[in-house]
Each structure stands twice: as C-alpha cells, then as structure tokens.
XYZ file of C-alpha atoms in Angstrom:
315
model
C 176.862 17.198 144.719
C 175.104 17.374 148.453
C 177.970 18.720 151.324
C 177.697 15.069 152.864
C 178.225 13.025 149.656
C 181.873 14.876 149.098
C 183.535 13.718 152.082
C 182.466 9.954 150.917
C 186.598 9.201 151.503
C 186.670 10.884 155.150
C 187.217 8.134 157.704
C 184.038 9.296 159.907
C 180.916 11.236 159.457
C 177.981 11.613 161.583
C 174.369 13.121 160.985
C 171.473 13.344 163.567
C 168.511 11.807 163.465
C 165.373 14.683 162.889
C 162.051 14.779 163.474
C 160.439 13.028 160.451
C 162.943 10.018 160.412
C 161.957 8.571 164.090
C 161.017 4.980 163.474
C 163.591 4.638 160.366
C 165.572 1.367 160.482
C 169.221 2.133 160.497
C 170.395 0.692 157.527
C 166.865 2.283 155.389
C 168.026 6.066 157.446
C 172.084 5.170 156.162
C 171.133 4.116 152.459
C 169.062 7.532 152.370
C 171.432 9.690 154.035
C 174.317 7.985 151.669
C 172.157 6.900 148.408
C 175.782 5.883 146.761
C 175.847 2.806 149.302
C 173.311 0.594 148.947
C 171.367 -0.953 151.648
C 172.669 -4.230 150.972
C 176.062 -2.582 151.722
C 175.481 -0.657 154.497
C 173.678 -3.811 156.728
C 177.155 -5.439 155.886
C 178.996 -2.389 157.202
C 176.640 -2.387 160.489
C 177.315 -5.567 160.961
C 181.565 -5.093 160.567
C 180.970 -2.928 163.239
C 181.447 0.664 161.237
C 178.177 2.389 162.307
C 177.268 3.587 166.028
C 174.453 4.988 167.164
C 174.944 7.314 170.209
C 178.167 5.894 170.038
C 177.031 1.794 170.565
C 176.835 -0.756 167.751
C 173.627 -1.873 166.495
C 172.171 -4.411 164.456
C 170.766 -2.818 160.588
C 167.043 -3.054 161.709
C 167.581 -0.617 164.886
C 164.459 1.555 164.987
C 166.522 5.019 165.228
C 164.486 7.840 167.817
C 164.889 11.703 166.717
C 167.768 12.817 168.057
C 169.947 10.163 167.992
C 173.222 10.488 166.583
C 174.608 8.130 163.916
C 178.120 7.803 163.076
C 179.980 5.789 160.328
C 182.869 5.108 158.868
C 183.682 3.772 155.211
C 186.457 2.239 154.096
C 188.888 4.629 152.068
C 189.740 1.361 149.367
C 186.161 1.745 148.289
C 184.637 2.037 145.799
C 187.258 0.722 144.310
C 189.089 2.372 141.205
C 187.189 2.071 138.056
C 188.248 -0.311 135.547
C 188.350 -0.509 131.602
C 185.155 -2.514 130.585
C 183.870 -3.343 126.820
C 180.452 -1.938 127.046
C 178.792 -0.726 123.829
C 179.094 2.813 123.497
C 176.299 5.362 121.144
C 179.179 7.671 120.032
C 177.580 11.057 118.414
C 180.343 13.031 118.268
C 184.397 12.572 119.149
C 187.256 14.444 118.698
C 190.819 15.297 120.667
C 188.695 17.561 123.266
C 185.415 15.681 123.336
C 183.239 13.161 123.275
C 178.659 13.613 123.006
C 177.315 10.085 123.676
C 173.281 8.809 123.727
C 172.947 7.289 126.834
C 170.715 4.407 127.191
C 168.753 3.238 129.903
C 169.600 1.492 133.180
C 173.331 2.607 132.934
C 174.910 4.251 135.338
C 177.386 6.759 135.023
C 179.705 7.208 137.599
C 181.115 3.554 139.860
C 180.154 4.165 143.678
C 180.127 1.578 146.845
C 177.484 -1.522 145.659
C 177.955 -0.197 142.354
C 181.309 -0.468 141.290
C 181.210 -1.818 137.348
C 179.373 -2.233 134.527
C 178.792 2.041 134.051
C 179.605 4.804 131.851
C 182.860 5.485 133.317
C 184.208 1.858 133.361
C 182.685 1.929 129.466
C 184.853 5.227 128.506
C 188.297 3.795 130.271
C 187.911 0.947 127.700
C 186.873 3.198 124.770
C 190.057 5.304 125.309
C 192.868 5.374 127.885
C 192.768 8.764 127.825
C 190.040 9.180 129.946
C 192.401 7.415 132.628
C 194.410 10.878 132.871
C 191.185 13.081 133.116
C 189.733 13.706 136.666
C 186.400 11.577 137.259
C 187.144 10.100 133.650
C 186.020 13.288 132.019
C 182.439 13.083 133.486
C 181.034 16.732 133.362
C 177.755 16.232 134.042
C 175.480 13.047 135.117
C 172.065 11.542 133.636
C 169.953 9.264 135.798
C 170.306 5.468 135.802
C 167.420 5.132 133.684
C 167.388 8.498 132.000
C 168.359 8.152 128.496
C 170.217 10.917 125.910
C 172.449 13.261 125.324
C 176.158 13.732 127.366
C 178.888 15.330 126.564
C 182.609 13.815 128.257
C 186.125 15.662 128.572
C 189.474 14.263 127.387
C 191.335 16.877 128.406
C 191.634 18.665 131.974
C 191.214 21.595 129.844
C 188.445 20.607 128.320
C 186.912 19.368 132.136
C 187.404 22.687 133.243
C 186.185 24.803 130.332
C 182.813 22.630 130.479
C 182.364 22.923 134.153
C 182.360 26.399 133.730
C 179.648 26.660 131.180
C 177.265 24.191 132.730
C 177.527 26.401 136.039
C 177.458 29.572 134.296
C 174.573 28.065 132.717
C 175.719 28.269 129.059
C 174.851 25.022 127.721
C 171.483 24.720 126.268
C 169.517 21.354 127.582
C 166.606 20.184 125.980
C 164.747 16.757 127.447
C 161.229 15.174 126.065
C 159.190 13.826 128.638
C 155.875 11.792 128.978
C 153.808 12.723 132.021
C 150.520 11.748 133.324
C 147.552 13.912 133.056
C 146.954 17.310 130.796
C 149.647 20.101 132.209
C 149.193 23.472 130.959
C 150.158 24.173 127.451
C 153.329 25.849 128.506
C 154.895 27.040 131.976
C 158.074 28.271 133.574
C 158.456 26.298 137.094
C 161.095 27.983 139.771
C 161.428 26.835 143.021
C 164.297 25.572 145.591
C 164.780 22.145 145.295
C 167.218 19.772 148.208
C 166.948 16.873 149.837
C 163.281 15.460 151.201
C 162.610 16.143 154.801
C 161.675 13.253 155.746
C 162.825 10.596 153.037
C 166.321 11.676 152.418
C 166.891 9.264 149.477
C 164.958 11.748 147.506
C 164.918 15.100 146.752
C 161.563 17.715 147.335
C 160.270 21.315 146.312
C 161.157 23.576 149.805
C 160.367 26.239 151.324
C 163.538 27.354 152.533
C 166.702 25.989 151.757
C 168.065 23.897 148.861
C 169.006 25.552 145.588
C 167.348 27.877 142.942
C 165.895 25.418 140.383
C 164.233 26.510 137.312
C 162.307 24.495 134.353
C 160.797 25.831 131.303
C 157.701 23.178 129.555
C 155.613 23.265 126.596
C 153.165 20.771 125.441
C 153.982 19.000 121.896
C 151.504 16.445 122.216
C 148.051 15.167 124.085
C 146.635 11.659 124.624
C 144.102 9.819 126.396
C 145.509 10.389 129.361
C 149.297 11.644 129.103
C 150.755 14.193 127.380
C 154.056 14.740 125.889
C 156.310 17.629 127.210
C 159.444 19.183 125.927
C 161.416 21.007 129.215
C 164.340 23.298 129.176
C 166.335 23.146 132.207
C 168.376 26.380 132.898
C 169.569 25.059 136.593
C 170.437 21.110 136.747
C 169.738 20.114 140.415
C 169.624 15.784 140.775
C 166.264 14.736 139.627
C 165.003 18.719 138.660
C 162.695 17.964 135.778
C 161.420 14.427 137.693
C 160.570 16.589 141.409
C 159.342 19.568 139.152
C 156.950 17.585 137.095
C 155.637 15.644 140.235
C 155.339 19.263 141.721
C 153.169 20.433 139.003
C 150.954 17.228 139.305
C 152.183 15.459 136.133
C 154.594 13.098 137.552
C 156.355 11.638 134.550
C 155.392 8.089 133.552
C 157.347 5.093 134.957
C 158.795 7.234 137.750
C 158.286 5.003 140.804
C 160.261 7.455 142.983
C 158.178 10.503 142.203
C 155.007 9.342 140.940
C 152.080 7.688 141.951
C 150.799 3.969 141.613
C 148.078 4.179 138.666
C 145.697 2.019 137.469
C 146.034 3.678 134.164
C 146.415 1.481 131.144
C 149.201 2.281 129.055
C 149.591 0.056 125.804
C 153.126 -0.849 126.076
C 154.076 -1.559 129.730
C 157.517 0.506 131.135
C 159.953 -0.320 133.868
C 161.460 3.331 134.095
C 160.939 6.890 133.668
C 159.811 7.866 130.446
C 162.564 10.959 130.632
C 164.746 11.841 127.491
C 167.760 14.392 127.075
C 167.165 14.862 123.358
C 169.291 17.982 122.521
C 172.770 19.331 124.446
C 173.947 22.475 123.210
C 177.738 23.602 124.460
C 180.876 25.690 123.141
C 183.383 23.768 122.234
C 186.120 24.139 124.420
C 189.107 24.013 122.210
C 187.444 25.709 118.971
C 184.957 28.297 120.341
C 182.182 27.055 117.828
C 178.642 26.579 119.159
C 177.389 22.640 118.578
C 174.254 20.996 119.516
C 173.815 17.915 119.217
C 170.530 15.476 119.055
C 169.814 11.752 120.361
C 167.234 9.765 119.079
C 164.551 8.216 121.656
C 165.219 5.293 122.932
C 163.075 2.018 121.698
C 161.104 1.319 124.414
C 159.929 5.249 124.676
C 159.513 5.494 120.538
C 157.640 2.347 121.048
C 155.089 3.974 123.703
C 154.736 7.084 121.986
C 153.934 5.171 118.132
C 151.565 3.027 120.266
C 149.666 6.324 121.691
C 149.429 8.015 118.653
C 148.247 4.477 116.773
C 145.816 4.428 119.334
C 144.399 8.181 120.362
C 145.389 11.402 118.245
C 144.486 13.720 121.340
C-alpha cells in the first residue's frame, strides 16, 4: 500500500497541489489522491464541510491552482466493518491454514469508503467465521476488480504472517495470461520503478526516479490478427504492474480503459474489462512446508475471445 492510503483512519491529512494537477476539480484531485473513496463520496464529504482548501471550504468543482493545500478529514466509522454476505465462492483448495480461490471478474476484494459490500472479504466472513478472527479477513494479497484467477487467503494469523513473508521475500511463484494489442517481442524481461502518475494520481506510471523496483518476465504463446497472447511472470507485485508494464512496452492489454488506448480495432466478441488472468499461484504451505501450485481456469468471457480468435485467424 501507498504511505497516504495507510493513515485512511487518521482524523486529518493534507497533500499539496503540484504542478501537473493545476486546473483539477477538487473532488476529481481527492478521488485520485484517495482512489478508495469514490468521487461520489468525496463531493458528499466537501459538501459536509470535511475538505479545505488553504484552509476555506469549497464547493467539489473548485478548480484547485498548484500549490494549494488541501486538507480532509474522514470519518473514523467508515468504511464500515465488513459483514458476512452469501456470495458464490470458486473454492480450489481449503484446509485448516488455507484457502486458493478463482476469482472472477468485477469483484472486489477488500470493502473501502463507496464500496463497502458485495466483495471478497464480505464473501469469506460468510464462507467461514473464521476469517472474522484473522486480520484483514486473511487477505494476503489483492487482484484487480476485474482481474480474474488465482488467490490464496489465511485462516490463521500464522498462516497471515508466514504468507506475507513469502510474497515479500518473493517466494511465491505468479503466473498470469494476458491478451494485448499488437505483436510484442517473442519474449522479454521488463524492470523499471513503477508509483503513482505525476499528473493523474488515480493511476500508477513507469518513473524515472522514485516509486519501487518492479520487474515482469513475458513470452509469447500465441499471435492473431492483431493481438497476441502473453504469459507474464511477475517477481515484484506493485498495483497494476503487469497492466502499466504492458502499456509501457506498447501492448496495452485489451479492455484496459485505464491504461490503454481507444481502438477502432474489431475484436469478435466485444469486452467490458481487462483481458488479464492469474492462471497459476505457486506458495509453501505455511503449516506443512510442501510446495503447491495451483491453476484457475479462464474465465468465460476471456475463453470465449480467445476460441473466437483462433476460429477466426491461426496467426
């Protein structure tokens, strides 16, 4: 997580205003700086009074100026706690320690502010009350919204802990399939420092100086018309790496309408998301010691472009 997302619970925080944001309406510059309150949320806490801008109430469509400092305060009830919700679960694996899960698309896995139900975590509190007792319901690691596949969940502190430590010792093995646009090279190892965009905060960028070490590994597995599909091995896991690298490279990844481009490319199954898959997640198991990997199968509507492709163009 970013230094200004962890003190979400702090009564008030404040960021200044750079350069490349001048012009930003208030509530656009607050849902970028914050992306776990959504706009929607954060006109109605402008308008309860709990932003200032050089230390005066404004209305949500202020036009901010570089330099000016914003300052904000959220209430500490929200988001709320999570509660126990029956939401379909696509259970690979379970035991006393663990639980792997395929992930489908357009859930979300951790409740925030604007978003406080219908995700992975209020889906795991009614699978088992156990994950009631574990810190952040057992959520080790996170998947976008409409990135599908592979996660692994503690039940135990123990278990929390031990998996912590081998995703940042970078133990786990993480495999994803992706469809991008364009031809990249057959195969290619992509390290850079990836942090938040300079200018639009609600995303993240390939910098200079700054952000964090990030490092992808691609190969080509297969080529069509106009897209090819790539498998990538992630050895750092920085929020949206494979998406930011990919765009980086010039192969944004279909159906990414953060990081990629309008196209006027036909595709013959239209998509509403990124065509991004975790397909493999390799870990230790914390309890037993013994290496397992474990596989999810694509969802439909990606299985359903890719049949349609190769029905249509072998490469």
């Amino acid at each position: 997580m970013h230094g200004h997302l962890e003190v979400m619970n702090e009564t008030n925080q404040s960021l200044s205003v750079d350069a490349g944001q001048g012009g930003l309406r208030l509530d656009v510059f607050l849902a970028g700086a914050v992306p776990e309150v959504s706009r929607s949320h954060w006109k109605v806490l402008v308008q309860n009074g709990r932003v200032a801008v050089n230390g005066k109430t404004c209305k949500p469509n202020h036009k901010l100026k570089a330099g000016d400092e914003v300052c904000w305060s959220l209430p500490e009830e929200t988001p709320p706690e999570a509660l126990p919700e029956d939401i379909p679960l696509d259970i690979l694996f379970e035991d006393d320690a663990v639980l792997v899960l395929n992930k489908p698309p357009g859930l979300v896995v951790h409740p925030a502010v604007g978003n406080e139900s219908g995700t992975l975590v209020n889906a795991l509190l009614f699978h088992d009350p156990v994950f009631q007792s574990v810190e952040r319901a057992g959520i080790v690691h996170r998947l976008d919204k409409d990135t599908t596949g592979v996660m692994v969940v503690a039940k135990t502190d123990a278990a929390m802990a031990e998996l912590q430590r081998q995703f940042k010792a970078r133990e786990t093995d993480k495999e994803y399939l992706a469809l991008v646009w364009g031809a990249p090279p057959q195969s290619g190892r992509i390290e850079t420092r990836i942090g938040r965009h300079p200018v639009h905060r609600q995303k993240m960028a390939v910098l200079q100086e700054g952000g964090r070490k990030a490092v992808s590994n691609f190969q080509a597995l297969e080529t069509f018309a106009e897209t090819t599909l790539v498998q990538v091995g992630i050895e750092t896991g920085r929020t949206h790496q494979i998406r930011v690298h990919m765009a980086h490279l010039g192969h944004p990844i279909v159906g990414d309408a953060v990081y990629g481009r309008a196209r006027k490319n036909k595709l013959p199954v239209a998509v509403d998301r990124q065509m991004l898959h975790a397909a493999k997640l390799g870990f230790t198991h914390p309890c037993s010691g013994k290496r397992l990997s474990f596989e999810a199968s694509l969802p439909n509507d990606m299985y359903r472009l890719l049949e349609n492709l190769r029905n249509g163009n072998n490469g």
